[in-house]
PDB file of C-alpha atoms in Angstrom:
ATOM      1  CA  MET Z  18      55.383 164.637  80.721  1.00 55.00           C
ATOM      2  CA  GLU Z  19      57.039 161.290  81.478  1.00 57.00           C
ATOM      3  CA  ASP Z  20      55.128 158.099  80.795  1.00 57.00           C
ATOM      4  CA  PRO Z  21      54.854 156.189  84.103  1.00 55.00           C
ATOM      5  CA  PHE Z  22      54.826 152.864  82.214  1.00 52.00           C
ATOM      6  CA  ASP Z  23      58.315 153.307  80.620  1.00 55.00           C
ATOM      7  CA  ASP Z  24      60.175 152.076  83.701  1.00 54.00           C
ATOM      8  CA  PHE Z  25      57.717 149.226  84.072  1.00 51.00           C
ATOM      9  CA  GLU Z  26      58.269 148.062  80.458  1.00 55.00           C
ATOM     10  CA  GLU Z  27      62.083 148.158  80.811  1.00 57.00           C
ATOM     11  CA  ASP Z  28      61.967 146.229  84.114  1.00 61.00           C
ATOM     12  CA  GLY Z  29      59.592 143.669  82.585  1.00 61.00           C
ATOM     13  CA  THR Z  30      61.911 143.026  79.611  1.00 68.00           C
ATOM     14  CA  ASP Z  31      64.926 142.596  81.904  1.00 71.00           C
ATOM     15  CA  THR Z  32      63.012 140.206  84.143  1.00 75.00           C
ATOM     16  CA  VAL Z  33      61.841 138.049  81.238  1.00 75.00           C
ATOM     17  CA  PHE Z  34      65.382 137.964  79.782  1.00 74.00           C
ATOM     18  CA  ARG Z  35      66.886 136.941  83.149  1.00 78.00           C
ATOM     19  CA  ASP Z  36      64.226 134.251  83.627  1.00 77.00           C
ATOM     20  CA  VAL Z  37      64.831 132.751  80.169  1.00 78.00           C
ATOM     21  CA  ILE Z  38      68.623 132.671  80.721  1.00 82.00           C
ATOM     22  CA  MET Z  39      68.197 131.141  84.184  1.00 82.00           C
ATOM     23  CA  LEU Z  40      65.814 128.436  82.889  1.00 81.00           C
ATOM     24  CA  ALA Z  41      68.221 127.578  80.040  1.00 82.00           C
ATOM     25  CA  LEU Z  42      71.129 127.319  82.500  1.00 81.00           C
ATOM     26  CA  ILE Z  43      69.134 125.106  84.900  1.00 85.00           C
ATOM     27  CA  GLY Z  44      68.094 122.876  81.983  1.00 81.00           C
ATOM     28  CA  PHE Z  45      71.707 122.522  80.807  1.00 79.00           C
ATOM     29  CA  VAL Z  46      72.988 121.652  84.312  1.00 79.00           C
ATOM     30  CA  ALA Z  47      70.165 119.105  84.748  1.00 78.00           C
ATOM     31  CA  MET Z  48      71.064 117.432  81.430  1.00 80.00           C
ATOM     32  CA  VAL Z  49      74.749 117.195  82.379  1.00 77.00           C
ATOM     33  CA  ILE Z  50      73.903 115.698  85.784  1.00 80.00           C
ATOM     34  CA  MET Z  51      71.607 113.102  84.157  1.00 76.00           C
ATOM     35  CA  LEU Z  52      74.247 112.133  81.560  1.00 75.00           C
ATOM     36  CA  LEU Z  53      77.233 111.774  83.953  1.00 73.00           C
ATOM     37  CA  PRO Z  54      76.515 108.182  85.099  1.00 71.00           C
ATOM     38  CA  HIS Z  55      76.066 107.045  81.501  1.00 67.00           C
ATOM     39  CA  ILE Z  56      79.310 108.661  80.350  1.00 67.00           C
ATOM     40  CA  SER Z  57      81.303 107.005  83.183  1.00 53.00           C
ATOM     41  CA  ARG Z  58      79.746 103.564  82.627  1.00 50.00           C
ATOM     42  CA  GLU Z  59      80.358 103.697  78.875  1.00 47.00           C
ATOM     43  CA  LYS Z  60      84.021 104.603  79.453  1.00 44.00           C
ATOM     44  CA  GLN Z  61      84.486 101.714  81.910  1.00 47.00           C
ATOM     45  CA  GLU Z  62      82.816  99.179  79.623  1.00 45.00           C
ATOM     46  CA  THR Z  63      84.887 100.275  76.637  1.00 42.00           C
ATOM     47  CA  LYS Z  64      88.126  99.875  78.578  1.00 44.00           C
ATOM     48  CA  ASP Z  65      87.188  96.359  79.721  1.00 45.00           C
ATOM     49  CA  ASP Z  66      85.914  95.341  76.277  1.00 49.00           C
ATOM     50  CA  ASN Z  67      89.264  96.300  74.738  1.00 54.00           C
ATOM     51  CA  ALA Z  68      91.226  93.776  76.839  1.00 54.00           C
ATOM     52  CA  PRO Z  69      93.628  92.090  74.373  1.00 68.00           C
ATOM     53  CA  GLY Z  70      92.776  88.492  75.286  1.00 83.00           C
ATOM     54  CA  ASN Z  71      90.755  86.022  77.310  1.00 93.00           C
ATOM     55  CA  VAL Z  72      93.290  83.921  79.241  1.00 96.00           C
ATOM     56  CA  ILE Z  73      95.997  86.240  80.588  1.00 95.00           C
ATOM     57  CA  VAL Z  74      99.247  84.830  82.001  1.00 96.00           C
ATOM     58  CA  GLU Z  75     101.623  87.291  83.699  1.00 94.00           C
ATOM     59  CA  MET Z  76     105.098  86.712  85.116  1.00 93.00           C
ATOM     60  CA  HIS Z  77     107.058  89.125  87.362  1.00 93.00           C
ATOM     61  CA  TRP Z  78     110.531  88.890  88.887  1.00 88.00           C
ATOM     62  CA  PRO Z  79     112.556  91.439  90.928  1.00 89.00           C
ATOM     63  CA  SER Z  80     113.081  94.606  88.921  1.00 86.00           C
ATOM     64  CA  ASP Z  81     116.660  95.105  90.158  1.00 83.00           C
ATOM     65  CA  LEU Z  82     117.867  91.853  88.524  1.00 83.00           C
ATOM     66  CA  GLU Z  83     119.541  91.840  85.115  1.00 83.00           C
ATOM     67  CA  ASN Z  84     118.677  88.172  84.631  1.00 83.00           C
ATOM     68  CA  ASP Z  85     116.535  86.989  81.734  1.00 85.00           C
ATOM     69  CA  VAL Z  86     113.613  84.795  82.771  1.00 90.00           C
ATOM     70  CA  ASP Z  87     111.175  83.494  80.150  1.00 92.00           C
ATOM     71  CA  LEU Z  88     107.466  82.712  80.281  1.00 94.00           C
ATOM     72  CA  TRP Z  89     106.205  79.710  78.322  1.00 95.00           C
ATOM     73  CA  VAL Z  90     102.536  78.805  77.919  1.00 96.00           C
ATOM     74  CA  LYS Z  91     100.733  75.970  76.207  1.00 96.00           C
ATOM     75  CA  ALA Z  92      97.034  75.973  75.326  1.00 96.00           C
ATOM     76  CA  PRO Z  93      94.995  72.846  74.549  1.00 95.00           C
ATOM     77  CA  GLY Z  94      96.043  71.388  71.198  1.00 92.00           C
ATOM     78  CA  GLU Z  95      98.770  74.004  70.620  1.00 93.00           C
ATOM     79  CA  GLY Z  96     102.563  74.003  70.834  1.00 93.00           C
ATOM     80  CA  PRO Z  97     104.460  76.072  73.430  1.00 95.00           C
ATOM     81  CA  VAL Z  98     104.470  79.866  73.025  1.00 94.00           C
ATOM     82  CA  GLY Z  99     107.438  81.872  74.371  1.00 87.00           C
ATOM     83  CA  PHE Z 100     110.291  84.092  73.245  1.00 85.00           C
ATOM     84  CA  TRP Z 101     111.348  82.125  70.133  1.00 81.00           C
ATOM     85  CA  ASN Z 102     107.770  81.202  69.178  1.00 85.00           C
ATOM     86  CA  GLN Z 103     105.822  84.304  70.155  1.00 82.00           C
ATOM     87  CA  GLY Z 104     102.524  83.499  68.481  1.00 82.00           C
ATOM     88  CA  GLY Z 105     100.277  80.512  67.967  1.00 86.00           C
ATOM     89  CA  GLU Z 106      96.650  80.029  67.006  1.00 90.00           C
ATOM     90  CA  ILE Z 107      95.558  80.636  70.597  1.00 93.00           C
ATOM     91  CA  PHE Z 108      98.344  82.304  72.635  1.00 93.00           C
ATOM     92  CA  ASN Z 109     100.577  85.276  71.853  1.00 91.00           C
ATOM     93  CA  LEU Z 110     103.532  86.502  73.907  1.00 91.00           C
ATOM     94  CA  LEU Z 111     103.020  90.270  73.995  1.00 86.00           C
ATOM     95  CA  ARG Z 112     106.050  91.200  76.097  1.00 73.00           C
ATOM     96  CA  ASP Z 113     109.454  89.473  76.152  1.00 72.00           C
ATOM     97  CA  ASP Z 114     111.564  91.068  78.906  1.00 66.00           C
ATOM     98  CA  LEU Z 115     115.341  90.523  78.951  1.00 67.00           C
ATOM     99  CA  GLY Z 116     115.825  91.752  82.524  1.00 64.00           C
ATOM    100  CA  ALA Z 117     116.970  95.149  83.820  1.00 56.00           C
ATOM    101  CA  ILE Z 118     119.664  95.618  81.131  1.00 63.00           C
ATOM    102  CA  GLY Z 119     118.374  97.624  78.183  1.00 60.00           C
ATOM    103  CA  ASP Z 120     114.880  97.714  79.653  1.00 63.00           C
ATOM    104  CA  ALA Z 121     112.865 100.865  79.021  1.00 64.00           C
ATOM    105  CA  THR Z 122     110.665 100.160  82.057  1.00 69.00           C
ATOM    106  CA  ASP Z 123     111.396  99.718  85.758  1.00 75.00           C
ATOM    107  CA  GLU Z 124     109.743  96.303  85.901  1.00 84.00           C
ATOM    108  CA  ASN Z 125     110.769  92.773  84.888  1.00 86.00           C
ATOM    109  CA  TYR Z 126     107.553  91.480  83.402  1.00 89.00           C
ATOM    110  CA  GLU Z 127     106.282  89.159  80.657  1.00 90.00           C
ATOM    111  CA  VAL Z 128     102.695  88.538  79.576  1.00 92.00           C
ATOM    112  CA  SER Z 129     100.824  86.209  77.196  1.00 94.00           C
ATOM    113  CA  TYR Z 130      97.200  86.491  76.063  1.00 94.00           C
ATOM    114  CA  SER Z 131      94.902  83.978  74.399  1.00 94.00           C
ATOM    115  CA  ARG Z 132      92.321  84.457  71.684  1.00 92.00           C
ATOM    116  CA  GLY Z 133      89.239  82.760  73.037  1.00 92.00           C
ATOM    117  CA  ILE Z 134      89.025  80.258  75.885  1.00 94.00           C
ATOM    118  CA  PRO Z 135      89.276  76.741  74.427  1.00 94.00           C
ATOM    119  CA  SER Z 136      88.429  73.998  76.900  1.00 96.00           C
ATOM    120  CA  GLY Z 137      91.163  71.624  78.020  1.00 96.00           C
ATOM    121  CA  GLU Z 138      94.513  71.663  79.811  1.00 97.00           C
ATOM    122  CA  TYR Z 139      96.756  74.731  80.003  1.00 97.00           C
ATOM    123  CA  ILE Z 140     100.409  74.622  81.058  1.00 97.00           C
ATOM    124  CA  VAL Z 141     102.386  77.614  82.367  1.00 98.00           C
ATOM    125  CA  ASN Z 142     106.169  77.276  82.759  1.00 97.00           C
ATOM    126  CA  VAL Z 143     108.976  79.624  83.771  1.00 96.00           C
ATOM    127  CA  HIS Z 144     112.501  79.204  82.392  1.00 94.00           C
ATOM    128  CA  MET Z 145     115.868  80.537  83.630  1.00 91.00           C
ATOM    129  CA  TYR Z 146     117.382  81.614  80.310  1.00 88.00           C
ATOM    130  CA  GLY Z 147     120.729  82.814  81.653  1.00 80.00           C
ATOM    131  CA  PRO Z 148     122.630  82.087  84.848  1.00 81.00           C
ATOM    132  CA  PRO Z 149     120.973  83.314  88.066  1.00 83.00           C
ATOM    133  CA  PRO Z 150     122.815  85.698  90.410  1.00 82.00           C
ATOM    134  CA  GLN Z 151     125.481  83.977  92.500  1.00 84.00           C
ATOM    135  CA  GLY Z 152     124.053  82.510  95.693  1.00 81.00           C
ATOM    136  CA  ARG Z 153     120.578  83.911  95.182  1.00 86.00           C
ATOM    137  CA  ALA Z 154     117.351  82.336  94.013  1.00 91.00           C
ATOM    138  CA  ILE Z 155     115.079  84.358  91.746  1.00 93.00           C
ATOM    139  CA  PRO Z 156     111.459  84.477  92.971  1.00 95.00           C
ATOM    140  CA  VAL Z 157     109.134  84.514  89.960  1.00 95.00           C
ATOM    141  CA  LYS Z 158     105.502  85.454  90.532  1.00 97.00           C
ATOM    142  CA  VAL Z 159     102.991  83.952  88.091  1.00 97.00           C
ATOM    143  CA  VAL Z 160      99.370  85.108  87.806  1.00 97.00           C
ATOM    144  CA  VAL Z 161      96.637  83.632  85.597  1.00 96.00           C
ATOM    145  CA  SER Z 162      93.408  85.551  84.896  1.00 95.00           C
ATOM    146  CA  VAL Z 163      90.373  84.889  82.708  1.00 95.00           C
ATOM    147  CA  LYS Z 164      88.258  87.444  80.834  1.00 93.00           C
ATOM    148  CA  LYS Z 165      84.969  85.961  79.687  1.00 91.00           C
ATOM    149  CA  PRO Z 166      82.882  87.844  77.097  1.00 85.00           C
ATOM    150  CA  ARG Z 167      80.869  90.677  78.695  1.00 84.00           C
ATOM    151  CA  GLU Z 168      82.474  90.044  82.106  1.00 89.00           C
ATOM    152  CA  GLU Z 169      85.310  91.668  84.018  1.00 91.00           C
ATOM    153  CA  THR Z 170      88.775  90.107  84.142  1.00 92.00           C
ATOM    154  CA  ARG Z 171      89.023  87.687  87.096  1.00 93.00           C
ATOM    155  CA  GLN Z 172      92.236  86.292  88.617  1.00 95.00           C
ATOM    156  CA  ILE Z 173      92.035  82.511  89.049  1.00 95.00           C
ATOM    157  CA  LEU Z 174      95.590  81.439  90.017  1.00 97.00           C
ATOM    158  CA  GLU Z 175      98.728  82.892  91.609  1.00 97.00           C
ATOM    159  CA  THR Z 176     102.000  81.351  92.766  1.00 97.00           C
ATOM    160  CA  THR Z 177     105.715  82.066  93.198  1.00 97.00           C
ATOM    161  CA  VAL Z 178     108.376  79.788  91.694  1.00 96.00           C
ATOM    162  CA  GLU Z 179     112.078  79.960  92.665  1.00 95.00           C
ATOM    163  CA  LEU Z 180     114.735  79.612  89.973  1.00 94.00           C
ATOM    164  CA  ARG Z 181     118.268  78.708  91.134  1.00 92.00           C
ATOM    165  CA  ARG Z 182     120.226  77.411  88.139  1.00 92.00           C
ATOM    166  CA  TYR Z 183     120.881  78.009  84.450  1.00 91.00           C
ATOM    167  CA  ASN Z 184     118.319  76.452  82.058  1.00 92.00           C
ATOM    168  CA  GLN Z 185     116.003  75.510  84.935  1.00 94.00           C
ATOM    169  CA  GLU Z 186     112.419  75.097  83.755  1.00 96.00           C
ATOM    170  CA  GLU Z 187     109.601  74.761  86.264  1.00 96.00           C
ATOM    171  CA  THR Z 188     105.882  74.235  85.823  1.00 97.00           C
ATOM    172  CA  ALA Z 189     104.044  76.968  87.700  1.00 97.00           C
ATOM    173  CA  PHE Z 190     100.599  75.597  86.827  1.00 95.00           C
ATOM    174  CA  ARG Z 191      98.787  72.905  84.962  1.00 97.00           C
ATOM    175  CA  PHE Z 192      95.038  73.501  84.961  1.00 97.00           C
ATOM    176  CA  ARG Z 193      91.911  72.832  82.961  1.00 97.00           C
ATOM    177  CA  LEU Z 194      89.246  75.272  81.808  1.00 96.00           C
ATOM    178  CA  SER Z 195      85.706  74.275  80.886  1.00 95.00           C
ATOM    179  CA  SER Z 196      83.996  75.287  77.654  1.00 89.00           C
ATOM    180  CA  GLU Z 197      82.400  78.156  79.645  1.00 91.00           C
ATOM    181  CA  GLY Z 198      85.855  79.409  80.702  1.00 91.00           C
ATOM    182  CA  ASP Z 199      85.599  78.223  84.317  1.00 95.00           C
ATOM    183  CA  LEU Z 200      88.435  76.592  86.232  1.00 96.00           C
ATOM    184  CA  VAL Z 201      87.695  72.862  86.442  1.00 96.00           C
ATOM    185  CA  GLU Z 202      87.543  71.707  90.051  1.00 94.00           C
ATOM    186  CA  ASN Z 203      90.598  69.701  91.264  1.00 95.00           C
ATOM    187  CA  SER Z 204      92.402  70.244  87.946  1.00 96.00           C
ATOM    188  CA  VAL Z 205      95.215  72.487  89.237  1.00 97.00           C
ATOM    189  CA  SER Z 206      98.647  70.920  89.774  1.00 96.00           C
ATOM    190  CA  THR Z 207     102.342  71.694  89.511  1.00 95.00           C
ATOM    191  CA  LEU Z 208     103.230  68.290  88.050  1.00 95.00           C
ATOM    192  CA  ARG Z 209     106.286  69.025  85.950  1.00 94.00           C
ATOM    193  CA  TYR Z 210     105.756  69.192  82.192  1.00 94.00           C
ATOM    194  CA  PRO Z 211     108.834  70.541  80.307  1.00 94.00           C
ATOM    195  CA  LEU Z 212     107.893  72.660  77.299  1.00 94.00           C
ATOM    196  CA  ILE Z 213     111.363  73.548  75.959  1.00 90.00           C
ATOM    197  CA  THR Z 214     114.176  71.906  77.919  1.00 83.00           C
ATOM    198  CA  GLY Z 215     113.021  68.319  77.498  1.00 74.00           C
ATOM    199  CA  ASN Z 216     114.233  67.240  80.946  1.00 61.00           C
TER     200      ASN Z 216
END
């Protein structure tokens, strides 16, 4: 004679097993959902914290031009930093671009970064190293940004300078930063200050 409780015991074991698996799966999904915002935030903060410098000066000119334009920067109390003096105590030139010829990228671009944000006057110049294209000015875009500790990078200045002749050096910006890394009010000018040409 068959025991009427056999089927009941088998069904009970299956039900308990399914319930335990389902609870474990729900718990795992809940943990993943709770951790997602923290994973994303940590990734974003790490990327921003790894920025290579505090004062960032970028220079762009048309990518189709083979002409060599140079970025020169001067921090307070430091000599000019550019292609033949690529590192100082404060600034470093991280990319010296010779123009479209022999360029591994599709962009004409140079960038300098500072270590720290010393207070005082900064000077940013652009220099036409070789002759410009016949009958055409070269528009050079210059952008200055500041990255304070534990803050996101913030653009503070942008301009376009036109270069028309060989060895032309123009001051894109002269500006002052406070000891907190803020742009000093009414300190921005384009008053010419040669860093390498001397005239």
